[in-house]
Amino acid sequence: MFSITWGTVSGWWAPVCLLLGFTYAWLLYRQPVSLDKKFRYLLFVARTLAVSIIALLLLSPLVKSVSYNPQKPLILVLQDNSQSVAMFNKSAPQNGGTPGKFVNDLSQLKQQLGDQYDVREFHFNKNLNNGLSTTFNGKQTDISKALHQLNERFVNQNIGAVVLATDGLYNRGSDPQYEARNFKNSIYTIALGDTIPKRDLLIGNINYNKTAFLGNDFVIEVLAEAFQAKDETMRLTVTEDGRQVGFQNIPVNSNAYQKVVPIKLNADKKGIRKFSISIAPVKNEISTQNNIEIIYVEVLDARQKVLLVYDSPHPDISVIRQSIESNKNYQVKTSLLYDLPAIKPGDYSLVILYQLSGNEGTLQAVAKSKTPVWYIAGAQTDLPAFDNSQKVIKISAGKQEMQEVFAQPTADFTAFTLSDSSRRKITAFPPLLAPYGSYNSPPAGNMLLKQRIGTVETTYPLLAFGDEDGRRIGVLTGEGLWRWQLAEFQTFGNHHTLEELFSQGVQYLTANANRQRFTVYPAKNVFDEGENVILNAELYNDALELINTPDVRINLKSDAGKNYGFLFSRSGQGYQLDAGALPVGEYTYSAVTQNGAKQFNTAGQLTVKALNLESRQSAANHQLLNIIAKQSGGEMLLPNQMDRLAGLIRKNENIKTVVYEDKRYSDLVDVKWVFALLLTLLSLEWFLRKREGEI
């Protein structure tokens, strides 16, 4: 369907154009005596139409075309592909047979619904993937994330219903019933697994500190659980390298038994220590995979000491201290500026100077020491003394004024890595107060956060790091970190972003405190199974300047004796290696490089930890699935009731085809058939006049 609209020109010009064409044709053909009467009429009509159309084109009218596009309702099928589905979905009648059987039944839904519905199929564990699957190899389950990704993928489309087939067990992400509320359509849940507890002993959870200090005792708390095992005795054992270091017998006095068991261990060896916590299986136990858990504890010689110096009280002081001490590797001592002369900076791994308002001599004394320094500027900072004490960021300001600046993470920072979630949170945090003035830009790759004033992104640094004569320097040019802490806790209920930012920053600044010329260190000492193993390397020349000209090679050797060789990539002024996901086990590494005639070697260790999350809970959570279905207007079905699903979808009056009206406007001069009509009229007129001898 189409029609002509006139825009800003009145439609009354159309008769005028027709009159103009009529008048032009009348003047041309009123007296040609050599033409037959029928040819005169035909030529008269052709000329009238041609001139009228040309006149209309000069008025630039618009052609409105309307099309109607029907969109069939989308039926989104979401299938749980985690290990727990195959592990605990036994062949009971209500479960519809084997796990592969229900997937086959689920795949029949597209055929049962026919062409009136658009059925799309997906499977999930930690992430959402296309199609159904019968592998059931997912080691983590995040139902909430799968629903969120599905909703984002089909936003503003005609979603008729979501079919969620799962056992309701999740070990990542938030409660899925809150994400399910974002769908405006019915959700039909297929309840897999069995809610009846089976005979099973398991380790529900382990609470422990990931670090301990040499020679100290530390306690781990083991949540031991037993189902349908009344009058049995749980034998809980803790071993290290095959040596028993802890043991308890726990009588089970009910069929749903839980007990938190504290076990004291001793940190008698330095390094990463592996502890196996196991419960001896009993007869007829449904699964023994959840009877053992492995934890890793890093035993350190002593905590690294951080000195935090300030001129006057400020709420940021407490925030900085709490954020750094969330990492058990660090211990923070706070000191007022006038107490600093009695303290030796060399006794500390890092000195943080917070908003020092004067005493340039003290700043210079700290600057001359070899201890890494983190400067934090604010309203009380003496900017000339601040500029003279470090070279990373210079601030040119006429007078001491402050302005609100938001933090914007940069893409080219390479010294260390912040998680994607922390980068997103930082972007949304409230503004800090930074000195008003002009800022120099540090070298590429040194700036982690830049300033955003309102909606305008600037090149001014907010947080940057540098290296001065082999000593690392950090500079933060804003105060008000307490706002970030409050905002994050209010929204997310934790302080993970600030803790990560300061932990990573302190780790980077103190990494070269021992003045090693060549160092290789993993992003963390223990990686989860399936997680990419990231390692960093740094090489210094004789002047203690960071370089990355020579190649750096590394060999990773697993405890099974398999070797993995890699070549580091250059990243900024250092090196980085993404070794990918390595098999579970303990690894030692040795790296080598050569600068001129000198060869450098270093070694270390890391661990890839197995994930046994899927085996920790055997009873399905059908109550959650029923809540999700009811709150959306859907229904929960068992696998042997899946033959009802197609009928329920057809009967749902809210699931229907939606017709979208598509209106388009285009200039009449762009319509090709109008050009063809003009050409035809003028050509016909010319041909007839030529044939009759009028030309």
XYZ file of C-alpha atoms in Angstrom:
695
model
C 0.000 0.000 0.000
C 1.203 3.493 -0.843
C -0.054 7.076 -0.994
C 1.318 10.545 -1.772
C 1.901 13.100 0.972
C 2.828 16.706 0.297
C 4.997 17.610 3.247
C 5.242 21.409 3.472
C 3.566 21.954 0.038
C -0.205 22.194 -0.246
C -1.987 19.381 -2.067
C -3.963 21.987 -4.015
C -0.952 22.331 -6.294
C -1.823 18.953 -7.869
C -4.842 20.330 -9.850
C -2.662 23.284 -10.864
C -0.055 20.856 -12.276
C -2.794 18.978 -14.138
C -4.178 22.268 -15.520
C -0.681 23.265 -16.594
C -0.270 19.979 -18.488
C -3.734 20.356 -20.066
C -3.035 23.942 -21.173
C 0.387 23.032 -22.598
C -1.117 20.104 -24.599
C -4.078 22.239 -25.824
C -1.764 24.960 -27.128
C 0.374 22.329 -28.901
C -2.388 20.235 -30.491
C -5.327 22.620 -31.062
C -4.591 23.195 -34.820
C -2.395 20.425 -36.397
C -4.607 19.782 -39.524
C -2.256 17.044 -40.812
C -2.996 14.744 -37.829
C -5.928 12.415 -37.685
C -8.404 13.198 -34.897
C -7.691 9.981 -32.905
C -3.912 10.660 -32.983
C -4.499 14.240 -31.811
C -6.446 12.983 -28.793
C -3.833 10.325 -27.996
C -0.917 12.774 -28.272
C -2.897 15.350 -26.295
C -3.375 12.900 -23.385
C 0.304 11.797 -23.469
C 1.576 15.379 -23.387
C -0.892 16.360 -20.635
C 0.210 13.495 -18.399
C 3.935 14.003 -19.071
C 3.899 17.741 -18.294
C 1.672 17.245 -15.236
C 4.007 14.568 -13.823
C 7.094 16.741 -14.454
C 5.389 19.663 -12.694
C 4.501 17.373 -9.765
C 8.124 16.248 -9.476
C 9.205 19.888 -9.148
C 6.978 20.110 -6.028
C 8.905 17.161 -4.443
C 5.958 15.234 -2.989
C 6.627 12.172 -0.802
C 5.413 8.645 -1.445
C 4.291 6.901 1.753
C 4.414 3.115 1.559
C 2.949 0.936 4.306
C 3.789 -2.736 4.741
C 2.604 -5.153 7.408
C 5.136 -7.668 8.731
C 3.788 -10.502 10.881
C 6.207 -11.858 13.528
C 5.486 -15.302 14.841
C 5.770 -15.718 18.626
C 9.216 -16.819 19.773
C 9.391 -19.940 21.930
C 12.801 -19.934 23.619
C 13.924 -23.345 24.889
C 16.648 -23.180 27.553
C 18.252 -26.489 28.630
C 20.570 -27.056 31.590
C 23.756 -28.809 30.407
C 25.579 -29.001 33.747
C 27.028 -32.137 35.305
C 24.434 -32.310 38.083
C 21.658 -33.070 35.566
C 23.318 -36.302 34.421
C 24.742 -37.086 37.854
C 21.464 -37.073 39.789
C 18.766 -37.412 37.089
C 18.213 -41.148 37.494
C 15.771 -43.233 35.483
C 12.773 -42.725 37.775
C 9.322 -42.584 36.061
C 8.804 -38.901 36.891
C 12.144 -38.008 35.266
C 11.191 -39.380 31.878
C 14.104 -41.807 31.629
C 17.727 -40.939 30.940
C 18.921 -37.315 30.625
C 19.374 -37.814 26.883
C 15.715 -38.909 26.637
C 14.318 -35.624 27.942
C 16.585 -33.676 25.545
C 15.159 -35.711 22.671
C 11.613 -35.017 23.900
C 12.469 -31.325 24.185
C 13.696 -31.252 20.593
C 10.265 -32.504 19.421
C 8.600 -29.270 20.583
C 9.466 -27.464 17.327
C 7.704 -30.143 15.285
C 4.721 -30.311 17.655
C 4.081 -26.559 17.517
C 4.350 -26.352 13.724
C 4.935 -23.309 11.542
C 2.843 -20.932 13.650
C 5.672 -20.557 16.192
C 9.360 -19.700 15.911
C 11.155 -22.129 18.251
C 14.789 -21.319 19.195
C 16.883 -23.773 21.227
C 19.741 -23.067 23.670
C 21.732 -24.832 26.370
C 23.648 -23.332 29.294
C 25.959 -23.998 32.183
C 28.187 -21.042 33.039
C 27.231 -19.262 29.784
C 24.490 -19.411 27.169
C 25.123 -21.442 23.973
C 23.092 -22.204 20.849
C 21.262 -25.512 20.386
C 20.440 -28.382 22.719
C 23.177 -30.641 24.113
C 23.504 -34.083 25.659
C 27.117 -33.748 26.871
C 26.186 -32.575 30.408
C 29.772 -31.489 31.062
C 29.230 -28.043 32.566
C 31.197 -27.646 35.800
C 29.322 -24.520 36.914
C 25.676 -23.476 36.629
C 24.457 -19.875 36.370
C 20.715 -19.857 35.622
C 20.387 -16.120 36.230
C 23.101 -15.248 33.696
C 21.566 -17.538 31.063
C 18.174 -15.837 31.477
C 19.820 -12.407 31.334
C 21.741 -13.227 28.138
C 18.584 -14.658 26.561
C 16.570 -11.557 27.439
C 19.253 -9.266 26.012
C 19.508 -11.257 22.780
C 15.761 -11.033 22.047
C 14.980 -7.598 23.501
C 11.972 -5.873 21.862
C 11.026 -9.053 19.980
C 7.792 -11.033 20.202
C 8.775 -13.525 22.926
C 5.782 -15.799 23.480
C 7.189 -18.162 26.097
C 10.407 -19.430 27.665
C 10.849 -23.148 28.367
C 13.429 -23.659 31.136
C 14.564 -27.272 31.653
C 16.791 -27.556 34.745
C 17.085 -29.151 38.161
C 17.021 -25.713 39.825
C 20.543 -26.086 41.237
C 22.929 -23.187 40.624
C 26.360 -22.401 42.048
C 27.121 -19.104 40.310
C 25.262 -15.826 40.008
C 22.221 -14.488 41.803
C 18.828 -16.013 42.523
C 17.289 -16.671 39.066
C 13.752 -15.816 40.152
C 14.720 -12.111 40.202
C 16.102 -12.245 36.645
C 12.992 -14.174 35.533
C 10.842 -11.184 36.513
C 12.399 -9.195 33.663
C 10.538 -11.418 31.176
C 7.041 -10.162 30.336
C 5.924 -13.552 29.035
C 5.107 -16.984 30.475
C 7.930 -19.254 31.612
C 7.303 -23.000 31.559
C 9.771 -24.925 33.712
C 10.728 -28.582 33.194
C 11.703 -29.882 36.634
C 14.637 -32.281 36.241
C 16.204 -34.349 38.996
C 14.613 -35.623 42.178
C 13.740 -33.598 45.275
C 13.824 -36.662 47.558
C 17.193 -36.718 49.379
C 19.190 -39.868 48.682
C 21.687 -41.569 50.949
C 24.655 -39.288 50.632
C 27.565 -37.932 52.671
C 29.142 -34.759 51.371
C 31.252 -31.708 52.093
C 28.883 -28.768 51.726
C 31.390 -25.941 52.099
C 34.827 -25.072 53.482
C 35.651 -21.741 55.086
C 39.346 -20.921 55.270
C 41.880 -18.142 54.791
C 43.793 -18.468 51.537
C 46.965 -17.214 53.221
C 48.712 -18.143 56.462
C 52.021 -17.190 57.990
C 54.922 -19.499 58.596
C 54.895 -21.155 62.024
C 51.314 -20.116 62.839
C 48.288 -22.326 63.398
C 45.217 -21.711 61.256
C 41.699 -23.147 61.321
C 39.543 -24.445 58.473
C 35.797 -24.932 58.977
C 34.251 -27.870 57.110
C 30.486 -28.088 56.641
C 29.836 -31.863 56.782
C 26.376 -33.016 55.632
C 24.629 -36.384 55.657
C 21.262 -37.413 54.174
C 19.378 -40.635 54.850
C 22.374 -41.890 56.874
C 21.108 -41.878 60.458
C 23.244 -43.856 62.923
C 26.228 -43.854 60.538
C 29.580 -42.306 61.491
C 31.258 -39.797 59.211
C 35.030 -40.204 59.121
C 36.482 -36.826 58.163
C 40.166 -36.798 57.199
C 42.528 -33.995 56.181
C 45.712 -34.957 54.344
C 48.674 -33.116 52.866
C 50.888 -34.914 50.337
C 49.431 -38.240 51.519
C 50.201 -37.425 55.172
C 47.255 -37.229 57.551
C 47.217 -33.892 59.383
C 43.665 -33.933 60.785
C 40.945 -36.467 61.635
C 37.484 -36.529 63.266
C 34.701 -39.100 63.722
C 31.246 -37.487 63.540
C 28.154 -39.474 64.625
C 25.104 -38.840 62.406
C 21.921 -38.600 64.507
C 19.324 -37.611 61.860
C 18.469 -38.177 58.201
C 19.164 -34.520 57.381
C 22.338 -33.823 59.324
C 24.694 -30.857 59.145
C 27.652 -29.877 61.285
C 30.403 -27.295 60.982
C 33.640 -29.040 61.952
C 36.633 -26.813 62.873
C 40.058 -28.338 62.189
C 43.316 -26.739 63.340
C 46.335 -27.022 61.022
C 49.887 -25.733 61.240
C 51.707 -23.685 58.599
C 55.061 -25.391 58.902
C 56.243 -24.997 55.288
C 56.513 -21.954 53.064
C 54.736 -21.891 49.682
C 51.419 -23.085 48.293
C 50.160 -26.054 50.280
C 47.525 -28.471 49.078
C 45.086 -30.020 51.576
C 42.610 -32.797 50.739
C 39.501 -32.951 52.927
C 37.557 -36.196 52.516
C 34.703 -38.162 54.082
C 34.884 -41.950 53.869
C 31.967 -43.287 51.744
C 29.256 -45.502 53.237
C 27.284 -48.377 51.720
C 24.660 -47.530 49.060
C 25.754 -43.895 48.826
C 24.350 -42.234 45.683
C 27.552 -40.317 44.878
C 31.085 -40.245 46.231
C 32.277 -37.357 44.037
C 31.086 -34.862 46.652
C 32.968 -36.634 49.458
C 36.274 -34.915 48.747
C 37.363 -31.302 48.361
C 40.811 -29.819 47.803
C 41.913 -26.421 49.086
C 45.138 -24.467 48.633
C 46.691 -22.241 51.286
C 49.650 -19.956 50.581
C 52.081 -19.867 53.508
C 54.078 -16.634 53.661
C 57.152 -15.696 55.667
C 55.555 -12.467 56.862
C 53.147 -9.795 55.738
C 54.393 -6.939 53.619
C 54.163 -3.665 55.533
C 52.517 -0.580 54.030
C 52.959 2.883 55.600
C 50.036 5.294 55.142
C 51.011 8.911 55.948
C 48.420 11.694 56.218
C 48.326 15.300 57.377
C 44.828 15.418 58.922
C 41.930 12.983 59.467
C 39.829 12.067 56.440
C 37.275 9.259 55.789
C 39.413 8.074 52.861
C 42.117 6.937 55.315
C 39.889 4.184 56.712
C 38.740 3.169 53.224
C 42.327 2.794 51.977
C 43.372 0.806 55.032
C 40.380 -1.566 54.861
C 40.812 -2.097 51.114
C 44.511 -2.984 51.383
C 44.152 -5.179 54.469
C 41.400 -7.209 52.771
C 44.423 -8.956 51.231
C 46.033 -10.895 54.062
C 49.456 -10.363 52.489
C 49.519 -6.729 53.586
C 49.595 -4.936 56.912
C 48.953 -1.175 57.023
C 50.416 1.251 59.581
C 48.953 4.767 59.638
C 51.007 7.770 60.716
C 50.518 11.517 60.922
C 53.004 13.597 58.953
C 54.744 15.058 61.997
C 55.530 11.515 63.228
C 57.236 10.587 59.953
C 60.809 11.661 60.919
C 60.838 8.948 63.598
C 59.892 6.262 61.043
C 62.238 4.641 58.560
C 60.521 4.338 55.123
C 63.015 1.609 54.228
C 61.329 -0.690 56.760
C 58.199 -0.736 54.594
C 57.424 -2.240 51.219
C 55.308 0.784 50.201
C 54.651 4.316 51.454
C 51.296 5.972 50.687
C 51.321 9.775 51.036
C 47.752 11.013 51.382
C 47.069 14.732 50.748
C 50.194 16.161 52.334
C 49.727 19.913 52.633
C 53.335 20.976 53.058
C 56.771 20.033 54.386
C 58.455 19.578 51.015
C 61.568 18.357 52.825
C 59.673 15.332 54.154
C 58.366 14.583 50.666
C 61.844 14.818 49.234
C 63.211 12.514 51.945
C 60.651 9.865 51.045
C 61.266 10.457 47.351
C 65.014 9.881 47.797
C 64.469 6.537 49.508
C 64.222 3.411 47.398
C 60.771 2.516 48.765
C 57.893 2.612 46.231
C 55.501 5.518 46.833
C 51.815 6.015 46.099
C 50.850 9.716 46.070
C 47.205 10.734 46.552
C 46.305 14.384 45.854
C 43.315 16.354 47.077
C 42.153 19.701 48.409
C 44.876 19.816 51.112
C 47.755 18.893 48.797
C 50.616 21.326 48.287
C 50.669 21.085 44.473
C 54.153 22.627 43.877
C 55.707 20.199 46.389
C 53.621 17.400 44.871
C 54.983 18.171 41.380
C 58.581 18.372 42.608
C 58.459 15.000 44.383
C 57.462 12.817 41.399
C 57.473 12.871 37.598
C 54.450 10.727 36.757
C 51.764 13.459 36.840
C 52.291 17.228 36.894
C 49.405 19.551 37.767
C 49.478 23.202 36.660
C 46.932 25.167 38.703
C 46.635 28.903 39.250
C 44.866 28.553 42.564
C 43.699 25.719 44.772
C 40.259 24.859 43.361
C 38.571 21.470 43.129
C 36.199 19.974 40.584
C 34.152 16.796 40.405
C 35.568 14.168 38.037
C 34.292 10.717 37.191
C 36.668 7.804 36.633
C 36.975 6.271 33.175
C 39.143 3.115 32.813
C 41.537 3.159 29.845
C 42.003 0.340 27.356
C 45.787 0.467 26.931
C 46.890 0.012 30.567
C 49.080 -3.096 30.754
C 50.812 -3.132 34.167
C 48.054 -5.247 35.725
C 44.493 -6.257 34.926
C 41.241 -5.191 36.561
C 38.263 -7.501 36.114
C 35.550 -6.435 33.673
C 33.007 -6.151 36.486
C 35.275 -3.765 38.429
C 35.857 -1.629 35.328
C 32.096 -1.351 34.779
C 31.475 -0.464 38.428
C 34.200 2.217 38.446
C 32.589 3.907 35.434
C 29.292 4.166 37.350
C 30.810 5.307 40.673
C 30.165 8.833 42.058
C 32.721 11.540 41.179
C 35.926 12.238 43.082
C 37.255 15.727 43.828
C 40.375 16.559 41.811
C 42.473 19.760 41.678
C 41.299 22.106 38.932
C 44.037 22.776 36.400
C 46.022 21.343 33.512
C 47.535 17.845 33.740
C 50.370 16.346 31.786
C 49.727 12.979 30.153
C 51.867 10.059 31.342
C 53.378 7.724 28.726
C 51.029 5.371 26.876
C 50.109 2.318 28.904
C 50.794 3.945 32.307
C 47.347 5.504 32.912
C 44.733 3.196 34.449
C 41.964 5.769 35.038
C 41.384 9.050 33.251
C 39.103 11.928 34.196
C 35.593 12.331 32.809
C 34.057 15.735 33.530
C 30.296 15.384 33.207
C 29.859 13.487 29.943
C 33.125 14.726 28.414
C 36.052 12.303 28.464
C 39.375 14.088 28.910
C 42.973 12.966 28.521
C 43.757 14.109 32.068
C 44.996 11.244 34.297
C 43.151 10.272 37.470
C 45.225 7.206 38.408
C 48.574 6.430 36.801
C 51.693 4.407 37.553
C 55.288 4.904 36.525
C 58.873 3.862 37.117
C 61.527 6.312 38.314
C 65.075 4.952 38.423
C 63.862 1.430 39.146
C 61.399 2.527 41.829
C 57.705 2.284 41.090
C 55.424 5.271 41.637
C 51.632 5.477 41.797
C 49.638 8.736 41.628
C 45.919 9.232 42.334
C 44.743 12.806 41.718
C 41.389 12.693 43.487
C 39.858 12.382 46.957
C 36.480 10.974 48.005
C 37.104 7.242 47.893
C 34.611 6.881 50.730
C 31.876 7.724 48.192
C 32.944 4.767 46.073
C 32.862 2.443 49.072
C 29.353 3.537 50.103
C 28.015 3.398 46.528
C 29.342 -0.100 45.900
C 28.015 -1.449 49.191
C 24.602 0.122 48.606
C 24.289 -1.411 45.125
C 26.178 -4.700 45.407
C 26.516 -5.340 49.143
C 30.319 -5.612 49.041
C 33.557 -3.638 48.518
C 35.138 -5.931 45.941
C 36.075 -3.221 43.430
C 38.032 -1.034 45.856
C 39.653 -4.110 47.374
C 40.719 -5.329 43.925
C 41.950 -1.886 42.842
C 44.164 -1.385 45.901
C 45.304 -5.001 46.107
C 46.398 -4.993 42.464
C 47.947 -1.531 42.780
C 49.921 -2.399 45.913
C 51.026 -5.716 44.432
C 52.308 -3.955 41.299
C 54.113 -1.219 43.237
C 55.829 -3.665 45.595
C 56.603 -6.378 43.037
C 60.082 -5.020 42.304
C 60.979 -4.102 45.870
C 63.595 -6.838 45.986
C 65.339 -5.345 42.927
C 65.348 -8.574 40.977
C 66.411 -7.888 37.413
C 64.118 -10.568 35.974
C 60.821 -11.662 37.520
C 57.932 -13.835 36.351
C 54.739 -13.973 38.383
C 51.263 -15.425 37.711
C 48.174 -13.215 37.936
C 47.235 -15.385 40.922
C 48.677 -18.483 42.505
C 45.583 -20.690 42.192
C 43.450 -20.761 39.035
C 40.055 -22.436 38.729
C 39.603 -25.302 36.287
C 38.765 -23.892 32.834
C 40.180 -20.454 33.685
C 42.908 -19.022 31.459
C 46.320 -19.008 33.153
C 47.885 -15.541 32.890
C 51.556 -14.841 33.697
C 53.490 -11.563 33.646
C 57.237 -10.977 33.273
C 59.506 -7.976 33.808
C 63.105 -7.396 32.779
C 65.348 -4.516 33.918
C 68.611 -3.345 32.378
C 71.707 -2.272 34.322
C 70.193 1.174 34.955
C 67.084 -0.535 36.411
C 65.007 0.634 33.444
C 62.149 -1.588 32.368
C 62.787 -3.149 28.920
C 61.125 -5.820 26.789
C 63.447 -6.174 23.800
C 64.768 -9.739 24.415
C 62.497 -12.775 24.026
C 61.276 -14.481 27.193
C 60.583 -18.224 27.121
C 58.879 -20.261 29.809
C 58.330 -23.959 30.437
C 55.408 -25.135 32.560
C 55.663 -28.665 33.964
C 52.677 -30.437 35.496
C 52.890 -32.822 38.429
C 52.114 -35.589 35.904
C 55.365 -34.755 34.082
C 53.889 -33.061 31.000
C 55.716 -29.971 29.682
C 54.182 -26.885 28.095
C 56.488 -24.402 26.369
C 55.490 -20.793 25.601
C 56.960 -17.526 24.337
C 55.827 -14.366 26.150
C 54.167 -11.551 24.209
C 55.321 -7.969 24.686
C 52.775 -5.854 26.513
C 53.518 -2.201 27.224
C 56.982 -2.119 28.790
C 56.777 -5.680 30.086
C 55.649 -9.120 28.979
C 52.441 -11.103 29.312
C 51.449 -14.687 28.538
C 47.971 -16.166 28.215
C 48.646 -19.896 28.484
C 44.954 -20.753 28.067
C 43.083 -23.278 30.190
C 45.469 -25.922 31.538
C 44.519 -29.348 32.967
C 43.946 -29.630 36.698
C 47.130 -30.077 38.713
C 50.148 -28.407 40.248
C 52.684 -26.771 37.946
C 56.236 -25.561 38.320
C 57.613 -23.080 35.832
C 61.056 -21.947 34.763
C 61.611 -18.893 32.565
C 64.736 -17.705 30.785
C 65.830 -14.613 28.871
C 69.088 -12.985 27.850
C 70.042 -9.312 27.765
C 73.384 -8.881 26.016
C 75.832 -11.405 27.435
C 73.858 -11.898 30.653
C 71.356 -14.719 30.963
C 68.560 -14.504 33.528
C 66.519 -17.337 35.000
C 63.623 -17.474 37.404
C 61.231 -20.162 38.632
C 57.985 -20.505 40.528
C 54.807 -22.541 40.908
C 51.077 -22.266 40.357
C 48.044 -24.515 40.708
C 44.966 -25.248 38.603
C 42.214 -26.279 41.013
C 39.443 -28.734 40.109
C 35.853 -27.511 40.372
C 33.525 -29.981 42.106
C 30.617 -27.581 42.545
C 28.099 -29.680 40.625
C 28.345 -32.675 42.950
C 27.768 -30.818 46.216
C 23.972 -30.992 46.158
C 21.978 -33.999 44.951
C 18.378 -32.961 45.744
C 16.813 -30.846 42.996
C 15.252 -27.466 43.820
C 11.788 -27.778 42.284
C 10.384 -25.138 44.615
C 12.442 -22.488 42.829
C 11.192 -23.689 39.427
C 7.571 -23.622 40.616
C 7.973 -20.032 41.867
C 9.495 -18.902 38.540
C 6.660 -20.550 36.578
C 3.827 -19.240 38.772
C 5.057 -15.635 38.960
C 5.216 -15.487 35.136
C 1.851 -17.132 34.438
C 3.419 -20.393 33.267
C 3.442 -23.885 34.725
C 5.988 -26.358 36.078
C 6.069 -29.774 34.398
C 7.948 -32.985 35.080
C 9.888 -34.595 32.215
C 7.221 -37.304 31.763
C 4.608 -34.539 31.294
C 6.364 -32.842 28.383
C 3.693 -34.062 25.954
C 1.427 -31.415 27.561
C 3.802 -28.536 26.817
C 2.781 -27.865 23.201
C -0.905 -27.833 24.191
C -0.302 -25.372 27.040
C 1.523 -23.011 24.685
C -1.258 -23.174 22.081
C -3.934 -22.473 24.718
C -2.105 -19.444 26.106
C -3.991 -16.461 24.674
C -1.051 -14.156 25.353
C 1.116 -16.080 22.882
C 0.120 -14.839 19.438
C 1.508 -13.480 16.211
C 2.188 -9.745 16.267
C 1.862 -7.662 13.092
C 4.222 -4.717 12.822
C 3.308 -1.762 10.592
C 6.288 -0.468 8.622
C 5.896 3.053 7.167
C 8.449 4.408 4.732
C 8.685 7.763 2.989
C 10.582 8.444 -0.225
C 10.686 11.276 -2.792
C 8.464 10.740 -5.803
C 11.453 11.453 -8.045
C 13.147 8.328 -6.589
C 10.288 6.028 -7.650
C 11.534 4.108 -10.679
C 8.143 3.367 -12.236
C 7.405 7.121 -12.398
C 10.570 7.593 -14.455
C 9.552 4.638 -16.652
C 6.062 6.151 -17.165
C 7.519 9.514 -18.190
C 9.912 7.865 -20.615
C 7.076 5.785 -22.087
C 4.759 8.799 -22.560
C 7.402 11.002 -24.155
C 8.712 8.175 -26.365
C 5.185 7.269 -27.519
C 4.425 10.872 -28.365
C 7.685 11.293 -30.275
C 7.156 8.025 -32.205
C 3.588 8.857 -33.269
C 4.489 12.392 -34.295
C 7.489 11.069 -36.242
C 5.325 8.492 -37.989
C 2.709 11.102 -38.964
C 5.347 13.499 -40.248
C 4.958 16.139 -37.543
C 8.722 16.084 -36.758
